[in-house]
PDB file of C-alpha atoms and ligand atoms in Angstrom:
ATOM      1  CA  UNK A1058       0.000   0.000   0.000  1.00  0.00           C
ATOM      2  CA  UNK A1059       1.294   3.513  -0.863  1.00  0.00           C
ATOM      3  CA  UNK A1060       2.144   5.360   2.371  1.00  0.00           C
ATOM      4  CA  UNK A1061       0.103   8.756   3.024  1.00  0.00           C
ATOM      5  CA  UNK A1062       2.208  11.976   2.087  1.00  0.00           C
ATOM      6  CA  UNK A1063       3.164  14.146   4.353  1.00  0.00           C
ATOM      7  CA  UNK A1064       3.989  17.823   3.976  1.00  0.00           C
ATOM      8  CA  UNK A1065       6.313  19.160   6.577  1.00  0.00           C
ATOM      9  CA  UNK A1066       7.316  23.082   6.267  1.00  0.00           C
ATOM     10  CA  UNK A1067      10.475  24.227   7.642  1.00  0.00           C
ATOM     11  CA  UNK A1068      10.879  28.013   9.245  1.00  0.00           C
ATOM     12  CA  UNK A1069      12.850  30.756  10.823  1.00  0.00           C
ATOM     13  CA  UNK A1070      14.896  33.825  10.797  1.00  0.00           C
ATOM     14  CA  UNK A1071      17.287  33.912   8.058  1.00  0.00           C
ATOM     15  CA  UNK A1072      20.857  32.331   9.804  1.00  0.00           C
ATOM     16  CA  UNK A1073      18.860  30.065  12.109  1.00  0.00           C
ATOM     17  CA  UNK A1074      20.711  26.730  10.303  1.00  0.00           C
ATOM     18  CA  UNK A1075      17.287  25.343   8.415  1.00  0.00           C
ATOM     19  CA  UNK A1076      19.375  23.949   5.442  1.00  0.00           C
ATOM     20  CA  UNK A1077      21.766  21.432   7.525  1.00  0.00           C
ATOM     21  CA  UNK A1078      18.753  19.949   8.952  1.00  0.00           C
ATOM     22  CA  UNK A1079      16.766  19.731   5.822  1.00  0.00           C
ATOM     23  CA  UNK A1080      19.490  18.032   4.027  1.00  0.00           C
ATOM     24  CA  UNK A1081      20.104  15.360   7.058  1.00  0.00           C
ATOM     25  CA  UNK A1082      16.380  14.478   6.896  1.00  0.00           C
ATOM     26  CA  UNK A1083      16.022  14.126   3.325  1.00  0.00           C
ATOM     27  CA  UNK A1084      18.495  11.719   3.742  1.00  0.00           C
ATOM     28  CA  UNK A1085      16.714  10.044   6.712  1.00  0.00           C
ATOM     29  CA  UNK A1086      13.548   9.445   4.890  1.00  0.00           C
ATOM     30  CA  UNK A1087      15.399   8.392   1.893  1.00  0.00           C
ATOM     31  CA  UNK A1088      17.185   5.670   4.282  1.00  0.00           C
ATOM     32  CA  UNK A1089      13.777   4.975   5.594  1.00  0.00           C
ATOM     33  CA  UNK A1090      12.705   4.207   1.985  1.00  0.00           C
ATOM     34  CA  UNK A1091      10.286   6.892   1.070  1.00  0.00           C
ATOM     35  CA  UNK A1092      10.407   8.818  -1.846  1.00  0.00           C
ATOM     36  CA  UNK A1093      10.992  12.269  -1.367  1.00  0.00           C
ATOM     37  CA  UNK A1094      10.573  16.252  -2.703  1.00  0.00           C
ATOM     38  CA  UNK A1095      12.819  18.707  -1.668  1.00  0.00           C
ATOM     39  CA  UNK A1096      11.718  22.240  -2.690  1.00  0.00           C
ATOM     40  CA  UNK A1097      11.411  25.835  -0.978  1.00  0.00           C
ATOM     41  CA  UNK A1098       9.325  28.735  -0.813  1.00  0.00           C
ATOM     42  CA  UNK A1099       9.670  31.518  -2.766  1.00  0.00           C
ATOM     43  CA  UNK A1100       9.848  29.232  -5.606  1.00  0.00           C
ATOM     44  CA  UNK A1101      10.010  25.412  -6.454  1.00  0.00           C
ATOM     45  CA  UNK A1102       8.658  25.627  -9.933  1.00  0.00           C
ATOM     46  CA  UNK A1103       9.914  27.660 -13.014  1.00  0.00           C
ATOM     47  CA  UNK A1104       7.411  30.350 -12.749  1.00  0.00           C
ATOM     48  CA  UNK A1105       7.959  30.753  -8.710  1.00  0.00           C
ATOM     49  CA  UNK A1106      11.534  30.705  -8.980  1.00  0.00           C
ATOM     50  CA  UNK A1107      11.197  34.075 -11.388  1.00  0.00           C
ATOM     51  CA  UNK A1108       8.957  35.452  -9.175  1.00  0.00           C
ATOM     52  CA  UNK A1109      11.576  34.476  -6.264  1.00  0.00           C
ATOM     53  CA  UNK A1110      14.076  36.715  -7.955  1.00  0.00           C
ATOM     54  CA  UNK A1111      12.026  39.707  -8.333  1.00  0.00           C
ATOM     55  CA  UNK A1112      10.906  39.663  -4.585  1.00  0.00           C
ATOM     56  CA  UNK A1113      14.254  39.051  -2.808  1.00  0.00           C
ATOM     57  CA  UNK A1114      15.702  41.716  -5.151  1.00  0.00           C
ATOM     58  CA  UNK A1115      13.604  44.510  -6.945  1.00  0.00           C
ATOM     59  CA  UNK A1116      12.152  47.003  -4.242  1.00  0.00           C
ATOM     60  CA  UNK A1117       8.347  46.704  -3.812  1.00  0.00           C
ATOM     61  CA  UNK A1118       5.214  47.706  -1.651  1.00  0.00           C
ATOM     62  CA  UNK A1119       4.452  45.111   0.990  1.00  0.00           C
ATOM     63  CA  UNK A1120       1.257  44.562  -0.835  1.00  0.00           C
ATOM     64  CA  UNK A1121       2.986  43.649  -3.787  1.00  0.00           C
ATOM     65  CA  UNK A1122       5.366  41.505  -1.966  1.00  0.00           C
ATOM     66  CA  UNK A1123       2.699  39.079  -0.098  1.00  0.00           C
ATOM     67  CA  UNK A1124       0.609  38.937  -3.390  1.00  0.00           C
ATOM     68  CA  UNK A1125       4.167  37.263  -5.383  1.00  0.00           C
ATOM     69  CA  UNK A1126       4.997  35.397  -2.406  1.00  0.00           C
ATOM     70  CA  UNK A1127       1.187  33.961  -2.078  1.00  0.00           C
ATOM     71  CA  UNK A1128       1.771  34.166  -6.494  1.00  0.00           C
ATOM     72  CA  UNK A1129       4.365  31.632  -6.049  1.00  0.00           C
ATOM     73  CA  UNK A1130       2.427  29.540  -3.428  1.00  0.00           C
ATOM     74  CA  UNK A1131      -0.454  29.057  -5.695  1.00  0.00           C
ATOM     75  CA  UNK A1132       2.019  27.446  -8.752  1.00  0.00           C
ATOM     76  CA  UNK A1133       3.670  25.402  -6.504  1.00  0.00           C
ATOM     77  CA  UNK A1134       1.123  24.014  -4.803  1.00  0.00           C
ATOM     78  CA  UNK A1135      -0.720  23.041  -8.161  1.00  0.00           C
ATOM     79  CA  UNK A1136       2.257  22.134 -10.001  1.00  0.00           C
ATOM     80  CA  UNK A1137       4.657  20.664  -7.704  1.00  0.00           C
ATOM     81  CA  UNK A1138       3.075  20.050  -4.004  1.00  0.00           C
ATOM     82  CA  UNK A1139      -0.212  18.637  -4.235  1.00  0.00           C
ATOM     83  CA  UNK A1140       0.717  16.449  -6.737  1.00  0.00           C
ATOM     84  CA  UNK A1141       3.991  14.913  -4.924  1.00  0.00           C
ATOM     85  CA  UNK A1142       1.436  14.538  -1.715  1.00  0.00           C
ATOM     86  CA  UNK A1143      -1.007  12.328  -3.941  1.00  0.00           C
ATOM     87  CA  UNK A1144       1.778   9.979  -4.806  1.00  0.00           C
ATOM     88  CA  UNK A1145       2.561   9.300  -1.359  1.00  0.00           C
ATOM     89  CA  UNK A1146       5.795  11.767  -1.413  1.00  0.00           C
ATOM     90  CA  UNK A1147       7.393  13.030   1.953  1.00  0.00           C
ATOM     91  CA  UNK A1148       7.416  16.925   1.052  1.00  0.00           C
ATOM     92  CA  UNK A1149      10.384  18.388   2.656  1.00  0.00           C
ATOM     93  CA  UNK A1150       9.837  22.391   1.948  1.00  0.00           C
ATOM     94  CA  UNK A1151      11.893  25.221   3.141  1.00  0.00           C
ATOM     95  CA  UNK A1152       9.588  27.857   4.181  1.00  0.00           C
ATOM     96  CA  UNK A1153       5.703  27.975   3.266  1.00  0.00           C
ATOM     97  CA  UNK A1154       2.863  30.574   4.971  1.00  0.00           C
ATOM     98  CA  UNK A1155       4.208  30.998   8.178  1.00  0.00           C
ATOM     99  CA  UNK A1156       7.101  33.303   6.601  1.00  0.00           C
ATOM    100  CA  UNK A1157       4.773  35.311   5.190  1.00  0.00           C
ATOM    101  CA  UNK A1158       3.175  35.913   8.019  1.00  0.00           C
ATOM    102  CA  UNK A1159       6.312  36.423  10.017  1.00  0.00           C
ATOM    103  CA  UNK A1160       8.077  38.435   7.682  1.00  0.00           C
ATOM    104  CA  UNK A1161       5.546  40.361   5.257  1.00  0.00           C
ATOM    105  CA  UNK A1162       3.341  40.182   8.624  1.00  0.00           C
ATOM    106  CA  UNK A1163       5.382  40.977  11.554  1.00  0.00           C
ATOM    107  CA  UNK A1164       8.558  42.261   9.459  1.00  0.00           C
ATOM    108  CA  UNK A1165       7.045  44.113   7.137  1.00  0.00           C
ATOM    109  CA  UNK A1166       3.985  44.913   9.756  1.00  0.00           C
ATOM    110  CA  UNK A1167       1.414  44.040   7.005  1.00  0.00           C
ATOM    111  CA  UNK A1168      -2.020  43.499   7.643  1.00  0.00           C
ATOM    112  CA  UNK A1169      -2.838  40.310   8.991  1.00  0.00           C
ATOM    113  CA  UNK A1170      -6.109  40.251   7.427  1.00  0.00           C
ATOM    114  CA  UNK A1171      -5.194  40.676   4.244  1.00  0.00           C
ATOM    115  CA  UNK A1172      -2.831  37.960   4.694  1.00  0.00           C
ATOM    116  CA  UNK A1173      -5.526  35.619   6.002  1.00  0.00           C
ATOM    117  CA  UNK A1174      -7.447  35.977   2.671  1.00  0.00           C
ATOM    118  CA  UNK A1175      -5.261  35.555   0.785  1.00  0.00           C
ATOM    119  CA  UNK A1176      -3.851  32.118   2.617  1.00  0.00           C
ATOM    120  CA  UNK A1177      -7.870  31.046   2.015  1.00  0.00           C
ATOM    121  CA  UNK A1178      -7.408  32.054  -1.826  1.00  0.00           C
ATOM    122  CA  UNK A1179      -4.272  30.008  -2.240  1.00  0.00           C
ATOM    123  CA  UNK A1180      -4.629  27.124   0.091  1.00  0.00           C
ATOM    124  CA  UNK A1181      -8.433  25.837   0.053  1.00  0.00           C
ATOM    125  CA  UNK A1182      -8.015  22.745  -1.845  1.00  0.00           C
ATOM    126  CA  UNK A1183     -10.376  22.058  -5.046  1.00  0.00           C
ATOM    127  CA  UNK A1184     -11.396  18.670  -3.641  1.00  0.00           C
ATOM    128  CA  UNK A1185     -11.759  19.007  -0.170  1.00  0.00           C
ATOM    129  CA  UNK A1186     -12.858  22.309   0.338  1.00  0.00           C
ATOM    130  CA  UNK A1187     -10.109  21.840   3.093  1.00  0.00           C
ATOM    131  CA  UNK A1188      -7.302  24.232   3.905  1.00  0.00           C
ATOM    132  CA  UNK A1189      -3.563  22.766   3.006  1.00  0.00           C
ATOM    133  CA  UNK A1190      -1.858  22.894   6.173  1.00  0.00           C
ATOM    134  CA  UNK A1191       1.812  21.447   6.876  1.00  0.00           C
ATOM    135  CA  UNK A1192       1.650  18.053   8.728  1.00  0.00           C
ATOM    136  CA  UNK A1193       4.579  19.427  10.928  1.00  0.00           C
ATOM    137  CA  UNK A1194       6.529  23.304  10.808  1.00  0.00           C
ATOM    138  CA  UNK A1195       9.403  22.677  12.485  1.00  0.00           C
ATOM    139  CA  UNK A1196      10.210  26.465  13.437  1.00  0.00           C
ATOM    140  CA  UNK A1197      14.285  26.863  14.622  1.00  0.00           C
ATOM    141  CA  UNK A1198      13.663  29.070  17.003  1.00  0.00           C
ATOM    142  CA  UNK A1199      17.323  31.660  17.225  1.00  0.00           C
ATOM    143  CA  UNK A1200      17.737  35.005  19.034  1.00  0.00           C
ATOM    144  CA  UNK A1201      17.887  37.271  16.734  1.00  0.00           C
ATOM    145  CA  UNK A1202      21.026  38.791  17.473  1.00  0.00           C
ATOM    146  CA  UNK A1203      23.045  35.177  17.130  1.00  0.00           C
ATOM    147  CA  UNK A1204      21.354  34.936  13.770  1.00  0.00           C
ATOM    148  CA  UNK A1205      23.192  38.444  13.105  1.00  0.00           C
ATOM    149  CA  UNK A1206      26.464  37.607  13.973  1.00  0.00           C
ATOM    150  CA  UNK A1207      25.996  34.279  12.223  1.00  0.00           C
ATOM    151  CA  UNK A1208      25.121  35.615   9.180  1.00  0.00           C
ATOM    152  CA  UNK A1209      27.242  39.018   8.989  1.00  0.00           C
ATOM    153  CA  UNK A1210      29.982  38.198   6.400  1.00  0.00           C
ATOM    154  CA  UNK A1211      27.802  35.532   4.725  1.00  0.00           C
ATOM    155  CA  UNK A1212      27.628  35.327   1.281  1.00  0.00           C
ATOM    156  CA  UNK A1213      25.818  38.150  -0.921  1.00  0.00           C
ATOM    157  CA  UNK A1214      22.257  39.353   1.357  1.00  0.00           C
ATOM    158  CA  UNK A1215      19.019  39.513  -0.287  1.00  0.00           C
ATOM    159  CA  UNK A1216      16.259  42.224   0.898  1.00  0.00           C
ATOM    160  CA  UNK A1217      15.849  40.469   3.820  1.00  0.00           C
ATOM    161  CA  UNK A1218      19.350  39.341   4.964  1.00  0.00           C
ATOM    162  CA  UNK A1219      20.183  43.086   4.931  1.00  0.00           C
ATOM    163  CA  UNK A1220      17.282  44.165   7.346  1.00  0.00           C
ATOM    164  CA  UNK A1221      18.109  45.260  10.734  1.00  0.00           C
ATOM    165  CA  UNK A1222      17.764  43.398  13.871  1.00  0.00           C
ATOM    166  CA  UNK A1223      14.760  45.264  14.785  1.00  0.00           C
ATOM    167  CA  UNK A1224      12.691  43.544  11.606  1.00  0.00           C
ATOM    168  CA  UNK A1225      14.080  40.004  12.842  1.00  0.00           C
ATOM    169  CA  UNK A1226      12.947  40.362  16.359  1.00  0.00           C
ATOM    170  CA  UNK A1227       9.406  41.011  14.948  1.00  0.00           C
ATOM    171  CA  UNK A1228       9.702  37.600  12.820  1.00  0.00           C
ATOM    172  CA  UNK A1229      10.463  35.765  15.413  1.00  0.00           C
ATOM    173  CA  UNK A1230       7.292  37.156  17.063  1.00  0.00           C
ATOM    174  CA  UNK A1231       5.365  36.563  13.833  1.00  0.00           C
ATOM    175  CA  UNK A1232       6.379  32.931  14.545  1.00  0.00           C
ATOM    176  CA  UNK A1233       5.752  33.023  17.619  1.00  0.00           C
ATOM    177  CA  UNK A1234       1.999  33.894  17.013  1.00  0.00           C
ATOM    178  CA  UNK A1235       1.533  31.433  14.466  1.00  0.00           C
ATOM    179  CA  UNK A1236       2.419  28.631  16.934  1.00  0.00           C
ATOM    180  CA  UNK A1237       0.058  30.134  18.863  1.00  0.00           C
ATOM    181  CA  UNK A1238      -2.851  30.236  16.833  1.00  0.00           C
ATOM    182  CA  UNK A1239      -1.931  26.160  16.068  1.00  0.00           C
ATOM    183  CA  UNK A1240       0.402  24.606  18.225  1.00  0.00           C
ATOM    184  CA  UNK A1241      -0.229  20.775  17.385  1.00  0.00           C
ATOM    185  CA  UNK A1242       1.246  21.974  13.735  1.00  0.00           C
ATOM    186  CA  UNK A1243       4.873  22.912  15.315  1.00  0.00           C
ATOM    187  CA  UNK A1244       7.986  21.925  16.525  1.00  0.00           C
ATOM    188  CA  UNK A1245      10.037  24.581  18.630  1.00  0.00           C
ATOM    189  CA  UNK A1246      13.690  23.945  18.215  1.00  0.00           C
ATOM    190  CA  UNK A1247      15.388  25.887  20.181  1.00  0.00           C
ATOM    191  CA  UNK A1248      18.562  26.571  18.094  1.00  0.00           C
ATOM    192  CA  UNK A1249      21.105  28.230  20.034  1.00  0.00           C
ATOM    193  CA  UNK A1250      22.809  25.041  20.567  1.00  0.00           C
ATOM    194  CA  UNK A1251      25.501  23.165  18.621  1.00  0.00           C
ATOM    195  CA  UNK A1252      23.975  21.711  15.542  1.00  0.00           C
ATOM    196  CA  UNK A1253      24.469  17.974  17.011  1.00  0.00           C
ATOM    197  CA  UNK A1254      21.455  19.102  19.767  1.00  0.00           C
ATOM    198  CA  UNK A1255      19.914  20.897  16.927  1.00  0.00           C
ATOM    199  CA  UNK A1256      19.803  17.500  14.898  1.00  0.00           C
ATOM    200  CA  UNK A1257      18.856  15.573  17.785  1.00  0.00           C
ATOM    201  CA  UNK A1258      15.713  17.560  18.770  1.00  0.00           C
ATOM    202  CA  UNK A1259      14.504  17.498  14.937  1.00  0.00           C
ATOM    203  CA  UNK A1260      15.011  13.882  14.674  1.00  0.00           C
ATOM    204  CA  UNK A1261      13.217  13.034  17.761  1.00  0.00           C
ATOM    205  CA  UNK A1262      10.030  15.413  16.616  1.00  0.00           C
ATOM    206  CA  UNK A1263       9.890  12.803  13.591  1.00  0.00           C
ATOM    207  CA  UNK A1264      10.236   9.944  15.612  1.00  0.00           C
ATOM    208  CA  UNK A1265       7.465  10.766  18.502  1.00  0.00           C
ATOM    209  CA  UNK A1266       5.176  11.148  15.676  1.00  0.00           C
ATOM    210  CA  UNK A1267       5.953   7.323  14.279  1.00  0.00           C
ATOM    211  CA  UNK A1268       7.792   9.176  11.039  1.00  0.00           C
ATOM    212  CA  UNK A1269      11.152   7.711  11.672  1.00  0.00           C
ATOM    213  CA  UNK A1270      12.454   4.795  13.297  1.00  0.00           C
ATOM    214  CA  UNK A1271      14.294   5.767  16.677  1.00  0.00           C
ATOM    215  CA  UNK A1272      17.882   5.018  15.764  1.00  0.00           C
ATOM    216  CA  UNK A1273      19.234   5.650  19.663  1.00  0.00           C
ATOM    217  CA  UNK A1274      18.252   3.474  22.289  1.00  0.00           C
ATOM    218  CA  UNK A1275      19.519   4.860  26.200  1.00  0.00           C
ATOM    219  CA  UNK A1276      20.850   2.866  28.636  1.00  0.00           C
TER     220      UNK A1276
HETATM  221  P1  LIG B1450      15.772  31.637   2.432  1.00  0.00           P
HETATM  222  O1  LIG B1450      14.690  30.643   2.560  1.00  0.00           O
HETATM  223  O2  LIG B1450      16.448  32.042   3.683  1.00  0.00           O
HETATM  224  O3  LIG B1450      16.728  31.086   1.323  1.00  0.00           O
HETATM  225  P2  LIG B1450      18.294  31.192   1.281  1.00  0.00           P
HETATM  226  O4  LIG B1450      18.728  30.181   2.268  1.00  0.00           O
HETATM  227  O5  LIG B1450      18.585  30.891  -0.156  1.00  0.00           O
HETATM  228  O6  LIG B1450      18.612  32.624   1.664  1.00  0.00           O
HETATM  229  O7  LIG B1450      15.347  32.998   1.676  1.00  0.00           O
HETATM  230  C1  LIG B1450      14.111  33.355   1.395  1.00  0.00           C
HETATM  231  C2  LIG B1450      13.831  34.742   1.938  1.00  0.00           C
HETATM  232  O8  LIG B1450      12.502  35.068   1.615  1.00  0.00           O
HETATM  233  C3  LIG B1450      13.963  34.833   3.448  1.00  0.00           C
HETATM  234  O9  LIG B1450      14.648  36.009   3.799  1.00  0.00           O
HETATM  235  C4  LIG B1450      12.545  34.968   3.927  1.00  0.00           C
HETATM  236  C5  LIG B1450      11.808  35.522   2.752  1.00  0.00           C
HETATM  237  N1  LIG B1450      10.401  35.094   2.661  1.00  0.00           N
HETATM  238  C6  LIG B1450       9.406  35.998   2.935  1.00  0.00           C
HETATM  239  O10 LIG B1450       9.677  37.156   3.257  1.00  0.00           O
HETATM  240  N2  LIG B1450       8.097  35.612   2.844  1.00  0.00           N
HETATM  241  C7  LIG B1450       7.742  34.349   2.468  1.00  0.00           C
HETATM  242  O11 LIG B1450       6.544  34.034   2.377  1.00  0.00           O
HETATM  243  C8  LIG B1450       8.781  33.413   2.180  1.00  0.00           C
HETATM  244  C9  LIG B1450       8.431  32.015   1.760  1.00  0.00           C
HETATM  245  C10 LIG B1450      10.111  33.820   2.295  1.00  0.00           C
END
């Protein structure tokens, strides 16, 4: 029998270590057998990944930010999520509608509202009438002034990487508030730690919920 997809989101302020953990539970799941999609938001499909280049670079009203970022949504959910999830796929994705609610949202301070509708627009599916949700966000949680010093000398910074820490404290809280408003959704990692804790929190999210074997047995 196929196994059931499952769509877990991944989330936090930019430097908080997402990819490393990504990469070491794609390859968990693909050790586990499953077949797997590894995308991220902005982006993910052709069209997405153009509009990903005009919103982390070309300047913009916030209104015309959340519309490309929910833009982008809408393609890849058609084209590239929904269908993986029918097939049985674990969908690993880096960043879905909680960053736009942290960052257009609390960043940005854009109406919440606003955002609300337009997560209805994108996200009620065709066949359900049902809202697509993650399965699991797995939010690492970083103060936003280790995030700074992690990421200052990093590589080239995109229109967010180059906000001040101001706008990152405000994500965080626009996190925070989504966990809030759903907290069976997330996981919390607290990720001021070495990336070894980091990795061992994740994993064990994955395996309380039956999604991964336990590999480590205590004495
Ligand atoms: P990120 O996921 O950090 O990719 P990379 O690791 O290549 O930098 O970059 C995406 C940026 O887009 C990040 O700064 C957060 C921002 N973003 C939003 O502002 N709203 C959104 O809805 C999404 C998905 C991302």
């Amino acid at each position: 029998m196929q196994p059931a997809g499952l769509f877990i989101t991944f989330e936090g302020i930019d430097g908080a270590g997402k990819s490393t953990h990504i990469a070491a539970l794609a390859e968990a799941f693909r050790a586990a057998g499953r077949n797997l999609t590894l995308t991220r938001e902005p982006g993910g499909t052709p069209l997405a990944e153009k509009l990903r280049e005009m919103v982390l670079n070309d300047a913009m009203d916030p209104l015309c930010e959340a519309l490309l970022m929910f833009a982008a949504r809408r393609d890849h959910l058609q084209q590239v999520i929904e269908p993986a999830l029918a097939r049985g796929d674990v969908v690993l994705c880096d960043r879905f509608t909680d960053a736009t609610f942290a960052y257009q949202g609390g960043g940005r301070g854009f109406d919440l509202n606003v955002l609300q509708q337009l997560e209805q627009w994108v996200q009620v599916r065709a066949d359900t009438g049902q809202l697509r949700q993650p399965d699991l966000t797995v939010w690492f949680d970083l103060p936003p002034d280790v995030a700074a010093r992690r990421l200052a000398g990093a590589r080239v910074p995109d229109r967010f990487e180059t906000q001040p820490e101001a706008f990152f404290r405000r994500v965080a809280e626009g996190y925070g508030s989504r966990l809030k408003q759903d907290p069976a959704r997330f996981v919390r990692v607290p990720s001021d730690q070495s990336k070894e804790a980091v990795w061992r929190a994740v994993r064990a999210a994955f395996e309380q919920r039956g999604w991964l074997q336990v590999t480590e047995v205590r004495a």
